[in-house]
Coordinates of C-alpha atoms and ligand atoms in Angstrom, one line a residue:
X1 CA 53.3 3.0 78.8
X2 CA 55.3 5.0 76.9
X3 CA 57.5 2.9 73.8
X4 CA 61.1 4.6 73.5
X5 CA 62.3 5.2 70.1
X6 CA 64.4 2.7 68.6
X7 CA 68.4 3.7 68.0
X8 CA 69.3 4.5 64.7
X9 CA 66.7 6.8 62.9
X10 CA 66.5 8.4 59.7
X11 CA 66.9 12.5 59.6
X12 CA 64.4 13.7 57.3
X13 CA 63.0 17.4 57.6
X14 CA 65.2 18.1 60.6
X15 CA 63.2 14.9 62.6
X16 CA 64.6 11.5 63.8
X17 CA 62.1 9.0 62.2
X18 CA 61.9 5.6 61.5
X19 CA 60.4 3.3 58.7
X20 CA 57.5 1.1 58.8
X21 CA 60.5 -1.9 58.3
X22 CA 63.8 -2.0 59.4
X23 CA 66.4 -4.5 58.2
X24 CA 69.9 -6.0 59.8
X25 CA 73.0 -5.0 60.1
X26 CA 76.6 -7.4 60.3
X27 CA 79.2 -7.3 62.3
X28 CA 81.9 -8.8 59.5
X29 CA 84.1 -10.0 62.2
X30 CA 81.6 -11.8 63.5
X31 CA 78.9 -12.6 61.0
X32 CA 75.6 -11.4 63.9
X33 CA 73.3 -9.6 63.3
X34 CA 74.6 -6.2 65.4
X35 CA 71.7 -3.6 65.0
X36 CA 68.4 -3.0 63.2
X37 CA 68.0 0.5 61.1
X38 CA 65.3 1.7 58.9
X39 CA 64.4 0.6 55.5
X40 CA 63.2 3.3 53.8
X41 CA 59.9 3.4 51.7
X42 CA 59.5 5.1 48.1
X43 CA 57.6 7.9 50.9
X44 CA 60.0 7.9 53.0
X45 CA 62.2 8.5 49.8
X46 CA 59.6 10.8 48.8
X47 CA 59.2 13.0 52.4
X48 CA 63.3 13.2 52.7
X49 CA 63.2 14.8 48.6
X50 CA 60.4 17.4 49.5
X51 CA 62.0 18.2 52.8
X52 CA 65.1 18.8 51.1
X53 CA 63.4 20.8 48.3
X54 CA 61.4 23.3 50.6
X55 CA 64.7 23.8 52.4
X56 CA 66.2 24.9 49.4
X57 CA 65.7 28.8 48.4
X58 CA 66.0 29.6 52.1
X59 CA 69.9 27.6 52.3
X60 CA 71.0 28.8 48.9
X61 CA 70.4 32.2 50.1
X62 CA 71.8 31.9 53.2
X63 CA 75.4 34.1 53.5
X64 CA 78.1 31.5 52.3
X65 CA 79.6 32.3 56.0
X66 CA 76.5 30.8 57.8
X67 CA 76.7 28.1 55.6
X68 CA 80.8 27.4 57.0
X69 CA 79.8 27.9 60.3
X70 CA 77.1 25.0 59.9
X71 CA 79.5 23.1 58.2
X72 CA 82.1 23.6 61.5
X73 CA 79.5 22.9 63.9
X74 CA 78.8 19.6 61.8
X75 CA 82.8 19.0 62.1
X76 CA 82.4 19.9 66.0
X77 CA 79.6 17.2 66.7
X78 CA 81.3 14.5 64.6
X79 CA 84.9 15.3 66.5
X80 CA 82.9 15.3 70.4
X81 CA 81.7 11.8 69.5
X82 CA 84.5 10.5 68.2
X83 CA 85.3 7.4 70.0
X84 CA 81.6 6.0 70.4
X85 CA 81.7 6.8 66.2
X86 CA 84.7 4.7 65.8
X87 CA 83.4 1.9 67.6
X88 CA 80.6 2.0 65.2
X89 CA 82.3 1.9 62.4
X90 CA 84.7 -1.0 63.5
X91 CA 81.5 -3.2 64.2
X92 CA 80.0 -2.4 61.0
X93 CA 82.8 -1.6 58.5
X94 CA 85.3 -4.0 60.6
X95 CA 88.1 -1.8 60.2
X96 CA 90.7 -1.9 63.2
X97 CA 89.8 0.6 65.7
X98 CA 92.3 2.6 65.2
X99 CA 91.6 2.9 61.7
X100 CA 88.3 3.6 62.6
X101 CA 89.1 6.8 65.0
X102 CA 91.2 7.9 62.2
X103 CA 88.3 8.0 59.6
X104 CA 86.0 9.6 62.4
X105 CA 88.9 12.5 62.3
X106 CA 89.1 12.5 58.8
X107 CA 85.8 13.2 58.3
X108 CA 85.8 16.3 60.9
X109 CA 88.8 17.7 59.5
X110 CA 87.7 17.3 55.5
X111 CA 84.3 19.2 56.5
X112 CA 86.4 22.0 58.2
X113 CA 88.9 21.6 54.9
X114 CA 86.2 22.3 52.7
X115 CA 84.0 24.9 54.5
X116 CA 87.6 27.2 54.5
X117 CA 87.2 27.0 50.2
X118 CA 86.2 29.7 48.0
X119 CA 84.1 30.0 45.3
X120 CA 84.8 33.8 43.8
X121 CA 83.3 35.2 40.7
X122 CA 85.1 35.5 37.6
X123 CA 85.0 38.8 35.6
X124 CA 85.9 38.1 32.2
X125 CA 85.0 41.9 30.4
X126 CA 85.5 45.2 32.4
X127 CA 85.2 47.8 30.1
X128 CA 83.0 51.1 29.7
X129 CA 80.6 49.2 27.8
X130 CA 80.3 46.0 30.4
X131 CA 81.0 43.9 32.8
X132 CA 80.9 40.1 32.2
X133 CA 80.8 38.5 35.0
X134 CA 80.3 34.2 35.9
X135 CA 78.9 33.4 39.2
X136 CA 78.3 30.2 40.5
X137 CA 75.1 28.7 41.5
X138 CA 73.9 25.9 43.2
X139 CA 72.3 23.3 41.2
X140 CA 69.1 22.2 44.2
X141 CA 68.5 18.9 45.5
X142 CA 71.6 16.5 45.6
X143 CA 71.3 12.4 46.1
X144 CA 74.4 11.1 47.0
X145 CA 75.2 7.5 47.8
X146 CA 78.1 5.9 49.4
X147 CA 80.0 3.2 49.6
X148 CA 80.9 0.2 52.4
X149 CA 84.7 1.0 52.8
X150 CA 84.8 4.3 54.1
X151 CA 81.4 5.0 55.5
X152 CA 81.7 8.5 57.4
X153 CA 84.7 9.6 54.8
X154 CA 83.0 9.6 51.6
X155 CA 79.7 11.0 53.9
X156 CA 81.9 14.1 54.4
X157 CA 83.4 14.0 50.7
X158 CA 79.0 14.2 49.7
X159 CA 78.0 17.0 52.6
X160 CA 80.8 19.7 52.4
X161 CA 80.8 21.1 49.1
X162 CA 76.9 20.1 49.1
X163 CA 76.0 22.4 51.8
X164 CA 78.7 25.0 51.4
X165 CA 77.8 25.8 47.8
X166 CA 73.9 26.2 48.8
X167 CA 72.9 23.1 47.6
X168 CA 70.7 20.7 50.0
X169 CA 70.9 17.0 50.3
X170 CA 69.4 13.7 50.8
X171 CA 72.5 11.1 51.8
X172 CA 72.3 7.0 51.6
X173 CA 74.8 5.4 53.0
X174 CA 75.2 1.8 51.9
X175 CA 73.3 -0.9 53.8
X176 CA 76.3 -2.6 54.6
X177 CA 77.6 0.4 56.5
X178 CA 74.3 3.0 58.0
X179 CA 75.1 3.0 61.4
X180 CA 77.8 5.4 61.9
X181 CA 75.8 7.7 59.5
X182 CA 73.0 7.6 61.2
X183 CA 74.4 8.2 64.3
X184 CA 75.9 11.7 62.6
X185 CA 72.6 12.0 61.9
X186 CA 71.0 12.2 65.7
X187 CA 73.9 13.9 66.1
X188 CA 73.5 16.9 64.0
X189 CA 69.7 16.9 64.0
X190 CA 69.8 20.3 66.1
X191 CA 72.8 21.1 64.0
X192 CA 71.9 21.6 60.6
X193 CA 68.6 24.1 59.4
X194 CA 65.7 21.4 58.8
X195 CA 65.5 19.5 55.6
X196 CA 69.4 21.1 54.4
X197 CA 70.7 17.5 55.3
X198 CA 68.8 14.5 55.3
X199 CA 69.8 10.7 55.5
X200 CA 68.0 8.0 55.1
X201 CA 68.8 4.1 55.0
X202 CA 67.5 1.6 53.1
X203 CA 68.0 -1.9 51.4
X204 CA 68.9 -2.6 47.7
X205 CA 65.8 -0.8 46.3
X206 CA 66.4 2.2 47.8
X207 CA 69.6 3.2 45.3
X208 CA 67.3 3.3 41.9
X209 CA 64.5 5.1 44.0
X210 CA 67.1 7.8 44.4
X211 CA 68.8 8.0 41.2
X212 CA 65.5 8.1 39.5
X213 CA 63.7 10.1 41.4
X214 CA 62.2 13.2 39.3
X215 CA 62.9 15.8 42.7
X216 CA 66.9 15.5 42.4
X217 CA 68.6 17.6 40.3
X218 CA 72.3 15.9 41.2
X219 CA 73.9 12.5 41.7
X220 CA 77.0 12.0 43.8
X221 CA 77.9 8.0 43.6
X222 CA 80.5 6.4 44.7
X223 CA 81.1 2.6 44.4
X224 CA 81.7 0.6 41.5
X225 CA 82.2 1.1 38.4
X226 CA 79.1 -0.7 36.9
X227 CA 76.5 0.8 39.1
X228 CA 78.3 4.1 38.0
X229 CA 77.2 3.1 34.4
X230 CA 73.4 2.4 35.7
X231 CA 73.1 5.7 37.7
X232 CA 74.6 7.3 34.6
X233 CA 71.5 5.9 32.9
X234 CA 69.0 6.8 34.9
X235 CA 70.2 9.6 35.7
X236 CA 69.9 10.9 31.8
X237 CA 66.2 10.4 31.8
X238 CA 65.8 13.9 33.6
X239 CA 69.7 15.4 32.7
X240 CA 70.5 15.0 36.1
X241 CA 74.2 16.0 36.9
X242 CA 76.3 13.4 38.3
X243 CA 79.7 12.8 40.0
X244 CA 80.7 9.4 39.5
X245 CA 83.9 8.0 41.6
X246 CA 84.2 4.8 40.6
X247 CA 86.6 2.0 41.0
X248 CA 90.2 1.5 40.3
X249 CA 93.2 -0.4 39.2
X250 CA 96.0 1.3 40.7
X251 CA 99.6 0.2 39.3
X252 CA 102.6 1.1 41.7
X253 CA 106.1 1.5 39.4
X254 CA 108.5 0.6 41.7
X255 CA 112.4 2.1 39.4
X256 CA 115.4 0.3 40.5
X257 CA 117.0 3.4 42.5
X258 CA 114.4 2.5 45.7
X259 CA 115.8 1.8 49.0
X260 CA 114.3 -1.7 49.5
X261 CA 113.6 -2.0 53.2
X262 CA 112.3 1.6 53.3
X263 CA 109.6 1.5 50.9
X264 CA 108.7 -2.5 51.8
X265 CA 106.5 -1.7 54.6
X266 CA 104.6 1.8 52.9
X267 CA 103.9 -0.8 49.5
X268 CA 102.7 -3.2 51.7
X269 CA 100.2 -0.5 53.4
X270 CA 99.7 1.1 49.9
X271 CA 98.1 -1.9 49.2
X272 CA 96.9 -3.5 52.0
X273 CA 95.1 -0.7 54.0
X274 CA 91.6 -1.0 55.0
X275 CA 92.2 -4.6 53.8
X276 CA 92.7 -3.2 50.1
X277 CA 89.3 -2.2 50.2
X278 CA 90.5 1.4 48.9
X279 CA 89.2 3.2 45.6
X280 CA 93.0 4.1 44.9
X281 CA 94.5 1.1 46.9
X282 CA 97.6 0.2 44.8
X283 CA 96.6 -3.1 42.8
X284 CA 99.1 -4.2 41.2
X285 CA 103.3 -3.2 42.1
X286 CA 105.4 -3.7 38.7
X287 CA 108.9 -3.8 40.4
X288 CA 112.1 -3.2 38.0
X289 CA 114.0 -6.5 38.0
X290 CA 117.7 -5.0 40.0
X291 CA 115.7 -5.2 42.8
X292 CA 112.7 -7.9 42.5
X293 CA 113.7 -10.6 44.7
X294 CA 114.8 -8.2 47.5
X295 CA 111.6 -6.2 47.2
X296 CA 109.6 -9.7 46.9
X297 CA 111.4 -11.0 49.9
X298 CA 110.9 -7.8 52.4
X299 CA 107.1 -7.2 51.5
X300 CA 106.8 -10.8 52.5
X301 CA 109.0 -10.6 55.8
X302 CA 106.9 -7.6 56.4
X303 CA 103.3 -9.0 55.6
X304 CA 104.0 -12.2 57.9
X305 CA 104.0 -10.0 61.0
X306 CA 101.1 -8.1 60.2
X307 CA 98.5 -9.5 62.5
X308 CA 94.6 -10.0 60.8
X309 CA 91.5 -10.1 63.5
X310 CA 88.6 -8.8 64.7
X311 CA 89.0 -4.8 64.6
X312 CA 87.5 -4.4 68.3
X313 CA 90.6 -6.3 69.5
X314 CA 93.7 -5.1 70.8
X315 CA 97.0 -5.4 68.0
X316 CA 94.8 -6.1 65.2
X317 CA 96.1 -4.3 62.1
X318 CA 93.8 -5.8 59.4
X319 CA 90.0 -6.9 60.0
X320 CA 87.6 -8.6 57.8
X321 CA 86.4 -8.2 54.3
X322 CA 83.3 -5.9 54.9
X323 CA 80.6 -8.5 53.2
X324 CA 80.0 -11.7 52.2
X325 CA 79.3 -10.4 48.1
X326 CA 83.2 -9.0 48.5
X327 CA 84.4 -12.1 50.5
X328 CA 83.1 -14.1 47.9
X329 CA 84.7 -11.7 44.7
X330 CA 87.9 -11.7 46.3
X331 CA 87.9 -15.6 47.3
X332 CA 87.2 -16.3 43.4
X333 CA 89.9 -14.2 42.6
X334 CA 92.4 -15.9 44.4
X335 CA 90.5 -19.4 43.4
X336 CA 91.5 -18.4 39.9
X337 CA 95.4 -17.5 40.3
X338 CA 95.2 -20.7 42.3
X339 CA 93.5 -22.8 39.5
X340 CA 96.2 -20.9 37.1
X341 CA 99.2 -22.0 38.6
X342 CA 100.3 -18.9 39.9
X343 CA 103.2 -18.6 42.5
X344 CA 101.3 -17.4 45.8
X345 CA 104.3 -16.7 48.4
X346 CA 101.7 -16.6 50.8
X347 CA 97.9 -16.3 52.6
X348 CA 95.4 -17.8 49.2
X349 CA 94.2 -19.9 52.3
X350 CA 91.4 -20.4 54.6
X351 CA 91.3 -18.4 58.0
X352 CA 89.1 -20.7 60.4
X353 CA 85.8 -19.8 62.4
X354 CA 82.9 -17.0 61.4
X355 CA 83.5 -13.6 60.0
X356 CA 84.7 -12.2 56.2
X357 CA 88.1 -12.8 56.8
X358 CA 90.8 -13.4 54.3
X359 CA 94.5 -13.9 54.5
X360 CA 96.9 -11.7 53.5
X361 CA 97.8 -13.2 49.7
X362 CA 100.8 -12.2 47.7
X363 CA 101.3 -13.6 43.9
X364 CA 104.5 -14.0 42.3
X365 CA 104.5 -12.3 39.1
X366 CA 101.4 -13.6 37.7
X367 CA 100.8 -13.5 33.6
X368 CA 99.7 -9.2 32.5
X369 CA 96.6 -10.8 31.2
X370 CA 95.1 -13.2 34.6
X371 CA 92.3 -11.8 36.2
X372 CA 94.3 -10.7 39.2
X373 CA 96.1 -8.4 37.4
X374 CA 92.8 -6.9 35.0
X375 CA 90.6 -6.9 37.6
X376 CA 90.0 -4.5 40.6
X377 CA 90.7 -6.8 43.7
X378 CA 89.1 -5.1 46.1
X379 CA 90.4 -7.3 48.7
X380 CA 93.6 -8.5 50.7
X381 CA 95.6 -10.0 47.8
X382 CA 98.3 -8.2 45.3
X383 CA 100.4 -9.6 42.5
X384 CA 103.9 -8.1 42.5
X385 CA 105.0 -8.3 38.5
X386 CA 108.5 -7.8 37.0
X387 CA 110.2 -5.5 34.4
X388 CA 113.0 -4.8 33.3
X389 CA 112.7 -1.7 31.2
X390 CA 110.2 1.5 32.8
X391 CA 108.7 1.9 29.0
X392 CA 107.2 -1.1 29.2
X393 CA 105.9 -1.1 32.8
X394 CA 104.8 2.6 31.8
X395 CA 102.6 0.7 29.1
X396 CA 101.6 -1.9 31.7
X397 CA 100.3 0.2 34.1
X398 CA 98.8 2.2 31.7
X399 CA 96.8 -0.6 29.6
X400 CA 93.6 -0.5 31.7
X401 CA 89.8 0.9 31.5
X402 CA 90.3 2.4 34.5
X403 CA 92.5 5.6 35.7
X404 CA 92.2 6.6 39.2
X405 CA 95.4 6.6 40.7
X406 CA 98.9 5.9 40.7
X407 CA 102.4 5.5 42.3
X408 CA 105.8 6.0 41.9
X409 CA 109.0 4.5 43.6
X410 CA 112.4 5.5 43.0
X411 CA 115.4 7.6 44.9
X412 CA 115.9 10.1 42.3
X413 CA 112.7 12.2 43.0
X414 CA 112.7 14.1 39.3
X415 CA 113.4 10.6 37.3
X416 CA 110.0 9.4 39.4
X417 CA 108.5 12.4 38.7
X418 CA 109.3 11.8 35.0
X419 CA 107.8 8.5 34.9
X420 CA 104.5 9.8 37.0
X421 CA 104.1 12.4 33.6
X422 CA 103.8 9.6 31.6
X423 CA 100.9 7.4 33.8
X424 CA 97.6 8.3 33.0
X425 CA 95.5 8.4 36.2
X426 CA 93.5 11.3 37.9
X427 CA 96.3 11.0 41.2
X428 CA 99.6 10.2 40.5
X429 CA 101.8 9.8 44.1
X430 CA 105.9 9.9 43.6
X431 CA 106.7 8.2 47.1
X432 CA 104.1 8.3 49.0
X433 CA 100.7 7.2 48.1
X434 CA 96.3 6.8 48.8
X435 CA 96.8 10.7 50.5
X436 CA 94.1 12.9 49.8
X437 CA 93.3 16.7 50.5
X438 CA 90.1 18.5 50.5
X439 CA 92.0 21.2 48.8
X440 CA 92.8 19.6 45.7
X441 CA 90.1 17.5 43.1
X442 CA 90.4 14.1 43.4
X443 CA 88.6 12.1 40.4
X444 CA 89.3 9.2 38.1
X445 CA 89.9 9.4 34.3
X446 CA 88.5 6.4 31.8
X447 CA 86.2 4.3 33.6
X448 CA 86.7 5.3 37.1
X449 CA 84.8 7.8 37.1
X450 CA 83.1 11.2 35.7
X451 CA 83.7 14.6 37.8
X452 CA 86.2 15.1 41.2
X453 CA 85.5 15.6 44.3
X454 CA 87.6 18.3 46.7
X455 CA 89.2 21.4 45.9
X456 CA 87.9 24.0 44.4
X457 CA 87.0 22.0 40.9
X458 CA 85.3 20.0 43.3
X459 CA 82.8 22.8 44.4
X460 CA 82.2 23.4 41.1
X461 CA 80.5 20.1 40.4
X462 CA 77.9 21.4 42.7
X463 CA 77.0 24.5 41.1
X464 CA 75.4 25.7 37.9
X465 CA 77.5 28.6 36.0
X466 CA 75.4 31.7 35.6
X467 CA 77.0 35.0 33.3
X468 CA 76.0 38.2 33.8
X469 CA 76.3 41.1 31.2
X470 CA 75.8 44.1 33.4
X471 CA 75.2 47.0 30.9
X472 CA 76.8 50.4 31.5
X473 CA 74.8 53.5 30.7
Ligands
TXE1 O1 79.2 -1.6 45.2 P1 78.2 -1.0 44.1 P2 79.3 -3.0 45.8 C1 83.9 -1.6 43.9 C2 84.7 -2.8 44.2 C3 83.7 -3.8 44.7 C4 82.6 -3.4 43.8 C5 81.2 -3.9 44.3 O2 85.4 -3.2 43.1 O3 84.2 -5.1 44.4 O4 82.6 -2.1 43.7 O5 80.8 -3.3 45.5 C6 73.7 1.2 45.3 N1 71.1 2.7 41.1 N2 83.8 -0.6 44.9 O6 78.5 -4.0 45.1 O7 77.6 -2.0 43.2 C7 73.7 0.2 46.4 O8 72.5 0.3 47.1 C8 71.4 3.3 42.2 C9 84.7 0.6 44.6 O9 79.1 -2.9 47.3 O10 78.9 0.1 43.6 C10 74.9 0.5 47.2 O11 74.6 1.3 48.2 N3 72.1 2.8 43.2 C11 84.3 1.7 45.5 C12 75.8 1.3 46.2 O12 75.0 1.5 45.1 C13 72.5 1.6 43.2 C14 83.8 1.5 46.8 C15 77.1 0.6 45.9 O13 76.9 -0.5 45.0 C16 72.1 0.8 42.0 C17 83.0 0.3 46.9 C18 71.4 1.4 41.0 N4 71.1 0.7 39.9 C19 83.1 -0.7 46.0 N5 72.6 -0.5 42.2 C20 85.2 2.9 45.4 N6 85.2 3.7 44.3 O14 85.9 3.1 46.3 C21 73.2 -0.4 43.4 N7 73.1 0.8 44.0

């Protein structure tokens, strides 16, 4: 009798394979156990490194063209599998469906995005005597781990200017989140030259295996900001180059020109999306006095008709916290503004029955220094805070270790644009905010991180700087 090979397999050297264990994944809505998937061994680790190693010389010399056209055909797979991908993701992420489909999109159009960039030398001495020029190199093997919230998103933020710059990779998505990744992976299996990609799941263990593993030469992390500190750690032992994207605290400065029930509903969504599990989710929305109570009153009117559920259903707009770790951070957190006496205008409740879920939770200008406000949330609950003059909520927003993004509200576009100078943040939005391009780098300054991803600075972080001098006789 011949055994069929279990779903969900590990791409390692161009092969589907499994490990000698496999562990469970959640459904958050739900709390059951939805699949199995492989827990990878320090060989596995090992295999997945080497494979990724031999396939090296032969990908960095590939033409950067070829290398694109991979990267499209990678796009192409992802996008002609896009529904069965966003049901995936919903049942292990627990993002709304639609949601879902529009990360599965994202993904295909951020590889395309990124295999269209350029990477041209720089000639910095032409003369009869010289020419100086810098070309860019890849650096070899990349590890690159990401996070629970936006599973296949930050997968494609990891593989495009990987691959395109002629580096090769070994990709773990977190254990909270494999399956959708390792779907892409049966899925581009045939797609990919053998060993240029490889992904491999795994439990806790597996994140220190890769960070400290003496065959990568790169780290690309995202996730929190104190794991970014460990992997910084361990990845010194060997000089290992890292990009870090870490977490955030993102203030919204909301000036008293705003039109209230305009900007109500794209606040509530700057904050709330993806149930506020967002890197640059806005955190906390300082809102100039003139028009507090309005604003107060319309995010609320607006939040009460946003419907929370499991993401599989039909109308659901918000789903579940993704794991019981973050369900349990982001309870505490609201247990605390609770236990302080804060004004909560709504959710800081219970929602009955199984599953990570959490009510949608609004505090009522909550003291600068309570943990809602210094802390990174993470979760379904914002503290709207009051100013009355844009120096101090400048200073406000401001007084943070972390710097990833930031927002701006206000009807006279240059006066926003004035007050975005003066926030200290790697993104700074002026009426609109969380968008991201693969054209432009996207990073954190302070403690959210070290490096950017996308754009052209982006590609840099995956490639060594080599100068020429090229003598002239
Ligand atoms: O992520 P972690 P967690 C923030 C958010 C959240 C917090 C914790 O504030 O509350 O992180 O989330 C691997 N060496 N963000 O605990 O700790 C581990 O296997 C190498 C922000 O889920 O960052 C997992 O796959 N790897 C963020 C991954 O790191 C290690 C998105 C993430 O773990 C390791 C998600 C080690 N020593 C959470 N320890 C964002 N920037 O968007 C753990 N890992």
């Amino acid at each position: 009798m011949t055994q069929t090979a279990p779903a969900y397999r590990m791409l390692i050297g161009g092969k589907l394979v499994d490990a000698a264990e496999r562990f469970e994944v959640i459904n958050p809505a739900t709390e059951q156990a939805i699949a199995s998937v492989p827990d990878a061994s320090e060989d596995d680790l090992d295999a997945a490194v080497l494979a990724a190693r031999q396939a090296f010389p032969g990908w960095s010399a590939t033409p950067i063209e070829e290398r694109r056209a991979v990267l499209a055909a990678i796009a192409d797979a992802i996008a002609a599998d896009a529904a069965n991908l966003a049901r995936l993701l919903t049942s292990e992420q627990g993002k709304p469906h639609a949601d879902a489909e529009s990360e599965v999109k994202g993904m295909s159009g951020y590889l395309k995005g990124i295999a269209a960039l350029e990477l041209p030398v720089e000639v910095v001495e032409e003369t009869d005597k010289r020419r100086i020029e810098v070309r860019r190199v890849p650096i070899g093997v990349v590890g690159s781990i990401a996070a629970w919230n936006f599973p296949l998103s930050l997968a494609a933020f990891k593989i495009g200017p990987c691959l395109l710059t002629g580096n090769t990779l070994v990709l773990k998505p977190s254990p909270f989140t494999p399956l959708a990744t390792l779907r892409v992976a049966e899925l581009i299996a045939d797609v990919v030259p053998a060993g240029v990609l490889n992904i491999i799941s795994g439990s806790d263990r597996l994140g220190p295996w890769l960070t400290s593993h003496p065959g990568i030469d790169k780290i690309s992390f995202t996730g929190s900001t104190a794991t970014g500190k460990r992997i910084m750690e361990s990845a010194s032992h060997s000089l290992k180059r890292i990009t870090l994207e870490l977490g955030g605290n993102d203030p919204a400065i909301v000036l008293p020109d705003v039109d209230v029930a305009e900007i109500a509903p794209k606040l509530f969504w700057s904050a709330f999306g993806n149930n506020g599990q967002i890197c640059v989710a806005t955190k906390r929305i300082y809102v100039h006095k003139d028009v507090y109570e309005p604003l107060r009153d319309a995010i609320v009117d607006y939040a009460k008709t946003v419907q929370v559920g499991d993401g599989s259903q039909q109308g659901t707009q918000l789903g579940p916290i993704n794991n019981r770790a973050q369900y349990d951070r982001v309870r505490a957190i609201i247990a605390d503004s609770k236990e302080q006496g804060h004004d909560i205008l709504m959710g800081g409740g219970d929602i009955e029955g199984p599953g990570f879920f959490i009510p949608v939770t609004i505090i009522d200008n909550p003291p600068e220094d309570s943990r809602i406000v210094r802390e990174e949330q993470f979760g379904p609950v914002v503290p709207l805070l009051k100013f009355d003059h844009v120096d101090d909520a400048i200073a406000r927003a401001n007084d943070t270790a972390y710097g990833l993004g930031a927002s701006v509200w206000g009807g006279d576009e240059d006066t926003a644009t004035a007050v975005a100078e003066r926030v200290s943040a790697g993104t700074v939005w002026v009426n609109e905010s969380r968008n991201l391009t693969p054209l432009a780098p996207f990073g954190g300054h302070r403690q959210s991180g070290i490096g950017v991803e996308g754009g052209r600075e982006g590609l840099m972080e995956y490639t060594l700087a080599k100068t020429y001098f090229l003598g002239k006789r």
